[in-house]
Phi, psi and omega in degrees: 000138182287165178298324178295320178295320177298317180298320178297316181295318179296324177295321178296319180297326185273359183277341188227163172087189185285161179284142179196171173215156182209182185215156181222164169223166176283345181281126180298140179059020180057035181302317182248118179221080190228186179294345178269350188276137170272117182261120181268121180261144181215127178250134175252126178140181185245002186254015185290140176243301178195173180265137175256116182227155179288168183294335181280357179240152178234143181242139186295313179220102186297333185267356183266136178292342175238114184210185182238143183236139172227137178242121186279343180236144179287162178134191180261122185243130181272118182237135174199154174273140173270127185236158174274151181110173187282336185262114179288152178279150182290149179257153178243146177255093184276125181267106181257126182259178182246037184295146174268011175274116185236333188249162181227156174273138172249135185233119176255123185261129174235128182266142172280171185295328183276356177061010177259355183221144178233153174244117179262128173256120190238137172214176182251138176222154177258113183299340179278346181222038186261162175286147179305323179294327176292322179291328179272002177061035176230025179282140176265343179208159182289151173287171180299318178298320181290324177298313180297316181295316181295318179295320180297315180290326177296323178293338178269001177106011181281140177200133181278150172227137179261125178246138175263146187278323187275313183261359175055043176263158181232142179230137188242157180296143176244005177190154179223120185228120172050050177079014177233155174251147178245129178227126176259138177207154181282154173271120182233124186296324184262019176216049189278335183281122186226163181216134174266123177235147178243182176281161180281076182239133181245147173229119185054045179062024181239138179248173179255134178281139175298149186240114179264132181207166181250128180227113181216185181299141182298134179272110186292134175261151181280126183288156174281136182241124179304140179091345177282159188248152180295148171238126192220172170276168180301150182302129178086358181280167178282165181292144176239136184211162171209155182216162177280127187297325181262001175217073188296345177290342177271114187223144166243134186229124180253121175245182183271008174233338180202167167245133185241148175226141179220156171235013179220040178058039174067023165291326169225159179202165174233158176265131179266118180234168186236157180295149176290163173070012173258316178247149171286168179299320179296320180293319181298335182252032183222040176288126180251345178200160182212150179217130182266128179237160185297335183251004180169197184228133174265132175244139173254115184228117178053041176080008181238142180264132175241150181235124179248121175236196185295335189241342189210164172233112193238138172274129181260140182198229186299326180297331178259011180066036175243152177292155181276005179178173176084003179285135184243353181194154174231147178204153176220174181295141180253351180238139184272114174240136175258157174060034178264349180272071182287338182234139193295340184273003182253100182202028177293144182244348178201164178230139180233140182215151167252190178287347184227359184219153178230137180234139174255141181258136180233153179295149352277315176217060182241133182233143182231128175282121186257341182195153168242159183294330178292315179291323180295322179299321179290318181299319184272358182056041178277149182299145182288341182286147175092174182256129180239122180224164178269126179265314185205152177223130180217151167287139183274187175293335174278128189291349183246021181230151179231138182249136176252133172256115186254141171264135175220133177211155180263294179272335175059044179248321184234319188229145171231157181250136180259137174236157176238132178237134179253131177248130178262125177287347179274305184271347183063026182260148175249126183233122176283125185272162179279067184219129174217138179214125178265127179225170179297149186298331182265008180287134173255106186259132179245148183240154174214127180261116183291171177283098186208170184274318180250172187292110173235144182218142172247130179234155177206151170244211183287331192241335187229157174246135179245152179228154171214113187248170172052056177060045175068024180264342179235110185232142178184186178260132178298125186265157176229162182304329177224170174068013171053039176086002177279099185290333181297322179293331178273353182242033176058035176088357179288157181253167183289130177270308181199164174238124185250135178232151178234185184285348184258008178087003177284137179228125181241126175261117181253125177274167181296332178269014175075010166288140187232148175236153186228138168206172178244158177303141181075359171264157189243007178222156184237157175240151178276129181275163174298146179291129184244327184231141181290164188280001179261349185261131177277133185215164179204148180269145174216171171253138177269187184293344177263006180078014180262155184277137171219160180255146172246126175256133178242125184254161186296338181274009176084018177256158184231141178224117175273146181213128177297144179242124184276073185298323180294314181293322181292319179288327175296323178296316178295320181296325178294332178278319183274350181064023177281136182232161176278136184287347180238163181268311183221139169225117179215172188200174178248024179279107189270333188247164172261351180219133175233148176239124179254120175263176179301137178079357180261164177217161178239124180231137179208168177229155174221149186221142177229137176241128185211161179297147181302144178074007176284335175070032180275163175205176182251132177253142176237114183238144178231149181228125182146193182294150181275079186236359180235144171267154183227133172237142181218153179220135183242131175247142187229131177225152176219133180200137175054036176082008180235142180253144177233124176241131179235127178245134175247127186235139177230127173255138182200170174237153178233019183287134177254119183264005182289126173057034176276159184289314182235087186299312186291325177294316179295319180295317179296325180294332185255020172245155180161188185234127175246144172249126187246139177235133176241124185206159171292156181292335179220142167198165185242182179296338186264005175283149172293191179306103191254024175207154174236122180245131178211164182249147176239111178264118178261113183158201183284129172272105187290354175276352181268148176203165178245154176216157179272130182300136177097356180251147176211181181240016185237347187273009181217165177274124184286127170195139177277148177207172180243149174215163185250133171252122181295147183298332180287347180265358184264147187297319185271000179049063180289176183276344182232158172292157183254125176264124188239137172266127176272110181272101187295324180294327183273320187265339182077195182279131178283150176268123181271125181230145170285148184301340180280344184275120171282153182233123177249102182291138176241120180273143178232139181265132180232163166227184178298339179275352179122199184295140177247302184194163168281139180279122183249013179259172184291145174211165177236160174229148174211153180279124193287342180263004174096013179289144174227019180269043174216169181210190179235149182283335177272148173248168178299329182296320182288345182243005186275131172227141176295137177282343182231172181287346176218160179220147180244128179084176181273144181283356181104188182283103182272008178268001177290153178299142179265111191267358180271132183237146166216182188294334190243359185269001174057029176275125186241156170278136182242137189254156176290151181265350190264345183207156175273174179177164175249124182243128176246114185252150169243133176253140181222132179286135182263330187298117183289347181259011183273313186203152171286342182279148172274085189276118177225160178215149178246136175214156184235144179228131177250124183260136178223170172078032182277163173275120184287146176287142181292151179279138184297316180297321179294322179297315180296316180298319180296316179297320178299313179297322180294316179293321178298318178296320180297312180293325178296316178297320180298315180294315180297322177297321180300310181292326178296315179292327176296322179293318178297318180300314181293322185283320188251344182245300185292313184296315179298319181297316180296321179293320180295316179299321181293325178293315179299321180295326180289323181294326179292000000 
């Protein structure tokens, strides 16, 4: 929206309703509120006279209801408008700091065609000297001032780096163009929270503030189609909205004139309309609930659920296993948890209920009825007397649990009793909680489960807010300084519109006339906030991509205006008046993630520290909610100096289960997996403390980001192509009747390792995650050829690895000359190849050690053998033997004749000649 459009809307807001005043800055979310900041003051009403400001502050035009304020010294400054008439206007205590943070990062997101990669264009801007488009966060390029500022800081060594919060990855600029930096990074659904940080470089004593933002896959909005008709809530009703828990910038908002959808916190939006001739006019204007899903929007109209997506508007009913009427509510998860789907059957995304039935929704449009009120009464052993109905259903702070709010009454004339039942999607168990609350029979009570570790719930009807803390052990009515907690009496008779909660424990109660009350989780009283919006404007609270609170204003002409709300400054102002203080000075910790995964043999260790005035007696509590599957050890260190105490607690979570040789391995493993939500907090805090708790989840089970690979193999050192090869039947384990034709799937098997038949191969397994290499696997594993080949062996035999398990043994251990097929990193067991033929071997490796991991870790690798000694041909052998025998007999015959010739020449002939001579002499 242009600056002119904003001015028009603000003028419209100030034309009607009660008198009030507020303030703005050019810094988004009031990030910078210092002596350098220009504070824009604005008064709504007709009784304005002038601004009253302290001497340390200066105002541009004291007599103008819209002016600019600057405070030259830090501290708390009392600002108020002086008005004519008997009723003075309220004053604010604005806390102005002396921070040297003056500049901000601007990030322009550009998506590539495949939507799996983004290009971020980043520059530095000064909010006090920025272009209007930069202030409205819709600039496509830096302004001239920003170009000069970015270049100046770059020359001093400034450069942005993007860090991810969950996987702790870092991305650096790969180019710099005209005062901007370019950074490419992948879109990852479970690592969406990111932060831009720069180097510690100052320009004119000013630094750049780090920028926290959410970056995930774009949430598609449904386009407007000409000829389609508006779908709305009843005339005069309050706003209805829903948002994606892990992408809060994606919102659907139902007003009494249009339905709006956005994917950028209402910087832009579309109107959601429906085809004509499907709904009557009365039906189109009677939306009672809405739910945003990744592929569309669910509407609840007259007890029936409709689904609007990019292409159709569909009525859901018996075909989707939903009732054809009587539905009273829709709900989805409100808190973003990653890695909570440890088991494949847990993936519900929404819950739908009637007064007597509950349905869970699964992708894409499949619903399952999980309970009826009749069956639930039997499970919980509740008395048969009285009427039992479902009032409300919500996902709790634990991502795998759903809470039911039940109405029960006997005579059902004046009072009904509320109960809470928790359903676990893991165990499928229903547990009645230790919670009871009596309310008027006509009360419509709504529930909200805050971001917490154990079951905490906030409930409200038209006039009061109820709380139940510490796993339903502390329950009561939210109190106020007067009127005993009846907020309507403090809000000029208006009723509660909604209760908004954020990740930091802030809770805002908004009345229909826009009067607001504030409290924090675990506190039991509320304070009335300064009036911010007039009573004629419809508004609602949301979280933006940075996790900060903003307001949405919806006007009668169908326009929308988002506006940041300074919850920290407003509560500080109230605290300065009430003199309420936080009991501790500092609370910090080293818990970096919101999600941890513990595998077998691993542990989680962290520390938390609190500093508080001496004799306050504070300490740190560590609470967990979920299955009892982890052991906990803790150690506390205590120091005192200069009137302040410091307590540091170190906590370690771990498991000691031994899975070796158990009877039912899989049952035991399943019993010891699950999800815990852990909270670390000071023992005491007030509404005026900063974020005074840390909540995170510990998933015990398989970390699906982990995998194993065989060392020395990759998928890049060869040219990818699929091919076929033949395995002879004599080389196969089952000795089939035919040879086996195998397709080599290059994408699945990767590049094969070529080995000479003389080379033995000892596989070494390595453990990886999405973040890279972790460790070499040193436990036992086996390998086998996946296509059934058995023409290979191992150099070790069972005999070389056999050890008696006991000090004595009875009988023979069997044939220990068989190949020993178990391999580990240190046993030097190698694969041995045949010498008579070449071949392609595709092996699968599997870890055997039951105490290594909850994951079924396997890896595939391929080896190609070459250089073998060929087997001799049978015909050639026979021919050779024949020739050899022929040669032998030929030599034998020739030798015979040769010796006969010698005999005749040297033996027989001389003897015969001698005898003849003797005969002649005679």
